Amino acid sequence: MIKRIGYRGRMTVHGYRSVASSVLNESGKFSPDAIERQLHHKEKNEVRGAYNRAEYLEERKAMMQWWADWVGYCL
């Protein structure tokens, strides 16, 4: 996909994920836990990870709509 849209050599998949993480965190609208879950990151604290199995689905739905709107605005 990156090649198809003309960004080969200028952007990577992880670069897009980094932009998403930064923009979503800086927006202040979403919990860091929901953002990390959306990015499918593992909990670094093993004890917390063993007990917190929340998926944050409602917040993640709202976050993805906000993200889609933000990307659309940027285009």
Tab-separated table of N, CA and C in Angstrom:
chain	number	residue	atom	x	y	z
A	1	MET	N	0.813	-1.185	0.000
A	1	MET	CA	0.000	0.000	0.000
A	1	MET	C	0.864	1.259	0.000
A	2	ILE	N	1.925	1.254	0.772
A	2	ILE	CA	2.783	2.440	0.853
A	2	ILE	C	3.341	2.779	-0.524
A	3	LYS	N	3.769	1.764	-1.254
A	3	LYS	CA	4.277	1.980	-2.610
A	3	LYS	C	3.170	2.531	-3.512
A	4	ARG	N	1.983	1.955	-3.402
A	4	ARG	CA	0.858	2.338	-4.257
A	4	ARG	C	0.471	3.811	-4.073
A	5	ILE	N	0.585	4.333	-2.859
A	5	ILE	CA	0.192	5.727	-2.632
A	5	ILE	C	1.371	6.705	-2.749
A	6	GLY	N	2.533	6.175	-3.174
A	6	GLY	CA	3.663	7.049	-3.452
A	6	GLY	C	4.548	7.402	-2.270
A	7	TYR	N	4.471	6.631	-1.200
A	7	TYR	CA	5.274	6.935	-0.010
A	7	TYR	C	6.413	5.948	0.217
A	8	ARG	N	6.695	5.088	-0.739
A	8	ARG	CA	7.782	4.123	-0.575
A	8	ARG	C	9.088	4.878	-0.329
A	9	GLY	N	9.805	4.467	0.703
A	9	GLY	CA	11.058	5.115	1.049
A	9	GLY	C	10.895	6.379	1.880
A	10	ARG	N	9.638	6.833	2.051
A	10	ARG	CA	9.395	8.046	2.843
A	10	ARG	C	8.632	7.753	4.121
A	11	MET	N	7.916	6.642	4.151
A	11	MET	CA	7.093	6.312	5.317
A	11	MET	C	7.013	4.795	5.433
A	12	THR	N	6.915	4.325	6.666
A	12	THR	CA	6.763	2.891	6.917
A	12	THR	C	5.455	2.658	7.659
A	13	VAL	N	5.049	1.399	7.714
A	13	VAL	CA	3.842	1.053	8.466
A	13	VAL	C	3.995	1.492	9.916
A	14	HIS	N	5.164	1.250	10.500
A	14	HIS	CA	5.380	1.656	11.891
A	14	HIS	C	5.386	3.176	12.027
A	15	GLY	N	5.766	3.863	10.976
A	15	GLY	CA	5.692	5.319	10.993
A	15	GLY	C	4.256	5.806	11.114
A	16	TYR	N	3.347	5.154	10.379
A	16	TYR	CA	1.924	5.508	10.486
A	16	TYR	C	1.399	5.223	11.885
A	17	ARG	N	1.819	4.095	12.461
A	17	ARG	CA	1.386	3.748	13.814
A	17	ARG	C	1.908	4.778	14.816
A	18	SER	N	3.129	5.236	14.605
A	18	SER	CA	3.710	6.250	15.481
A	18	SER	C	2.934	7.565	15.392
A	19	VAL	N	2.565	7.953	14.175
A	19	VAL	CA	1.759	9.166	13.999
A	19	VAL	C	0.431	9.010	14.728
A	20	ALA	N	-0.223	7.869	14.537
A	20	ALA	CA	-1.516	7.633	15.195
A	20	ALA	C	-1.369	7.714	16.704
A	21	SER	N	-0.375	7.035	17.255
A	21	SER	CA	-0.170	7.051	18.700
A	21	SER	C	0.055	8.472	19.204
A	22	SER	N	0.905	9.214	18.520
A	22	SER	CA	1.216	10.580	18.948
A	22	SER	C	-0.005	11.486	18.878
A	23	VAL	N	-0.714	11.456	17.757
A	23	VAL	CA	-1.879	12.328	17.579
A	23	VAL	C	-2.976	11.973	18.575
A	24	LEU	N	-3.247	10.685	18.737
A	24	LEU	CA	-4.305	10.265	19.661
A	24	LEU	C	-3.961	10.631	21.099
A	25	ASN	N	-2.708	10.419	21.500
A	25	ASN	CA	-2.307	10.783	22.861
A	25	ASN	C	-2.344	12.295	23.064
A	26	GLU	N	-1.860	13.048	22.096
A	26	GLU	CA	-1.837	14.504	22.241
A	26	GLU	C	-3.226	15.125	22.208
A	27	SER	N	-4.188	14.434	21.610
A	27	SER	CA	-5.550	14.978	21.554
A	27	SER	C	-6.143	15.112	22.954
A	28	GLY	N	-5.703	14.249	23.873
A	28	GLY	CA	-6.236	14.266	25.233
A	28	GLY	C	-7.655	13.734	25.340
A	29	LYS	N	-8.173	13.172	24.263
A	29	LYS	CA	-9.559	12.705	24.235
A	29	LYS	C	-9.713	11.237	24.629
A	30	PHE	N	-8.623	10.492	24.641
A	30	PHE	CA	-8.712	9.045	24.833
A	30	PHE	C	-7.702	8.573	25.870
A	31	SER	N	-8.063	7.524	26.579
A	31	SER	CA	-7.167	7.009	27.612
A	31	SER	C	-5.968	6.316	26.967
A	32	PRO	N	-4.800	6.468	27.575
A	32	PRO	CA	-3.625	5.763	27.062
A	32	PRO	C	-3.849	4.251	26.974
A	33	ASP	N	-4.619	3.692	27.909
A	33	ASP	CA	-4.894	2.248	27.864
A	33	ASP	C	-5.639	1.867	26.592
A	34	ALA	N	-6.630	2.660	26.205
A	34	ALA	CA	-7.400	2.365	24.991
A	34	ALA	C	-6.523	2.512	23.748
A	35	ILE	N	-5.677	3.511	23.744
A	35	ILE	CA	-4.778	3.716	22.603
A	35	ILE	C	-3.820	2.540	22.476
A	36	GLU	N	-3.225	2.138	23.574
A	36	GLU	CA	-2.298	1.004	23.542
A	36	GLU	C	-2.995	-0.282	23.118
A	37	ARG	N	-4.219	-0.485	23.585
A	37	ARG	CA	-4.979	-1.675	23.196
A	37	ARG	C	-5.281	-1.636	21.697
A	38	GLN	N	-5.631	-0.451	21.184
A	38	GLN	CA	-5.927	-0.319	19.753
A	38	GLN	C	-4.697	-0.627	18.913
A	39	LEU	N	-3.537	-0.239	19.394
A	39	LEU	CA	-2.289	-0.520	18.684
A	39	LEU	C	-1.811	-1.952	18.911
A	40	HIS	N	-2.551	-2.689	19.704
A	40	HIS	CA	-2.275	-4.098	20.022
A	40	HIS	C	-0.921	-4.269	20.728
A	41	HIS	N	-0.613	-3.306	21.600
A	41	HIS	CA	0.604	-3.405	22.399
A	41	HIS	C	0.338	-4.233	23.647
A	42	LYS	N	1.330	-4.970	24.068
A	42	LYS	CA	1.234	-5.764	25.295
A	42	LYS	C	1.481	-4.861	26.499
A	43	GLU	N	0.805	-5.161	27.587
A	43	GLU	CA	1.014	-4.437	28.846
A	43	GLU	C	2.410	-4.770	29.358
A	44	LYS	N	3.214	-3.749	29.646
A	44	LYS	CA	4.578	-3.967	30.129
A	44	LYS	C	4.605	-4.478	31.560
A	45	ASN	N	3.628	-4.056	32.361
A	45	ASN	CA	3.525	-4.507	33.741
A	45	ASN	C	2.816	-5.861	33.732
A	46	GLU	N	3.549	-6.927	33.993
A	46	GLU	CA	2.995	-8.280	33.891
A	46	GLU	C	1.817	-8.514	34.826
A	47	VAL	N	1.878	-7.966	36.031
A	47	VAL	CA	0.780	-8.156	36.983
A	47	VAL	C	-0.466	-7.450	36.466
A	48	ARG	N	-0.323	-6.210	36.056
A	48	ARG	CA	-1.470	-5.476	35.515
A	48	ARG	C	-2.024	-6.185	34.283
A	49	GLY	N	-1.145	-6.651	33.425
A	49	GLY	CA	-1.574	-7.359	32.223
A	49	GLY	C	-2.330	-8.636	32.527
A	50	ALA	N	-1.964	-9.285	33.623
A	50	ALA	CA	-2.643	-10.526	34.002
A	50	ALA	C	-4.059	-10.263	34.496
A	51	TYR	N	-4.288	-9.111	35.095
A	51	TYR	CA	-5.599	-8.814	35.673
A	51	TYR	C	-6.475	-7.928	34.789
A	52	ASN	N	-5.870	-7.002	34.079
A	52	ASN	CA	-6.665	-6.080	33.260
A	52	ASN	C	-6.845	-6.662	31.862
A	53	ARG	N	-8.010	-7.181	31.612
A	53	ARG	CA	-8.302	-7.761	30.291
A	53	ARG	C	-9.321	-6.915	29.528
A	54	ALA	N	-9.476	-5.683	29.939
A	54	ALA	CA	-10.442	-4.784	29.300
A	54	ALA	C	-10.073	-4.566	27.837
A	55	GLU	N	-11.088	-4.458	27.003
A	55	GLU	CA	-10.885	-4.207	25.575
A	55	GLU	C	-11.176	-2.759	25.189
A	56	TYR	N	-11.891	-2.015	26.050
A	56	TYR	CA	-12.196	-0.600	25.800
A	56	TYR	C	-12.908	-0.394	24.458
A	57	LEU	N	-13.814	-1.308	24.101
A	57	LEU	CA	-14.416	-1.288	22.769
A	57	LEU	C	-15.175	-0.010	22.446
A	58	GLU	N	-15.987	0.476	23.356
A	58	GLU	CA	-16.749	1.700	23.058
A	58	GLU	C	-15.818	2.889	22.848
A	59	GLU	N	-14.823	3.010	23.706
A	59	GLU	CA	-13.869	4.110	23.556
A	59	GLU	C	-13.074	3.958	22.265
A	60	ARG	N	-12.700	2.739	21.928
A	60	ARG	CA	-11.932	2.501	20.704
A	60	ARG	C	-12.754	2.797	19.455
A	61	LYS	N	-14.053	2.499	19.504
A	61	LYS	CA	-14.916	2.846	18.358
A	61	LYS	C	-14.933	4.358	18.153
A	62	ALA	N	-15.136	5.088	19.239
A	62	ALA	CA	-15.147	6.553	19.161
A	62	ALA	C	-13.785	7.079	18.698
A	63	MET	N	-12.724	6.462	19.194
A	63	MET	CA	-11.377	6.874	18.830
A	63	MET	C	-11.126	6.666	17.340
A	64	MET	N	-11.551	5.555	16.790
A	64	MET	CA	-11.331	5.287	15.372
A	64	MET	C	-12.159	6.212	14.488
A	65	GLN	N	-13.344	6.597	14.948
A	65	GLN	CA	-14.128	7.576	14.187
A	65	GLN	C	-13.444	8.930	14.226
A	66	TRP	N	-12.952	9.313	15.404
A	66	TRP	CA	-12.229	10.574	15.538
A	66	TRP	C	-10.993	10.565	14.644
A	67	TRP	N	-10.264	9.435	14.630
A	67	TRP	CA	-9.061	9.298	13.812
A	67	TRP	C	-9.406	9.424	12.321
A	68	ALA	N	-10.470	8.750	11.896
A	68	ALA	CA	-10.899	8.832	10.492
A	68	ALA	C	-11.239	10.275	10.121
A	69	ASP	N	-11.931	10.965	11.010
A	69	ASP	CA	-12.281	12.368	10.763
A	69	ASP	C	-11.027	13.235	10.683
A	70	TRP	N	-10.068	12.987	11.572
A	70	TRP	CA	-8.822	13.753	11.590
A	70	TRP	C	-8.037	13.532	10.302
A	71	VAL	N	-7.906	12.271	9.891
A	71	VAL	CA	-7.184	11.962	8.650
A	71	VAL	C	-7.891	12.629	7.466
A	72	GLY	N	-9.220	12.535	7.427
A	72	GLY	CA	-9.978	13.181	6.359
A	72	GLY	C	-9.748	14.683	6.321
A	73	TYR	N	-9.685	15.300	7.491
A	73	TYR	CA	-9.425	16.736	7.585
A	73	TYR	C	-8.039	17.071	7.028
A	74	CYS	N	-7.072	16.204	7.308
A	74	CYS	CA	-5.695	16.445	6.863
A	74	CYS	C	-5.539	16.311	5.350
A	75	LEU	N	-6.415	15.534	4.741
A	75	LEU	CA	-6.317	15.350	3.288
A	75	LEU	C	-6.839	16.574	2.590
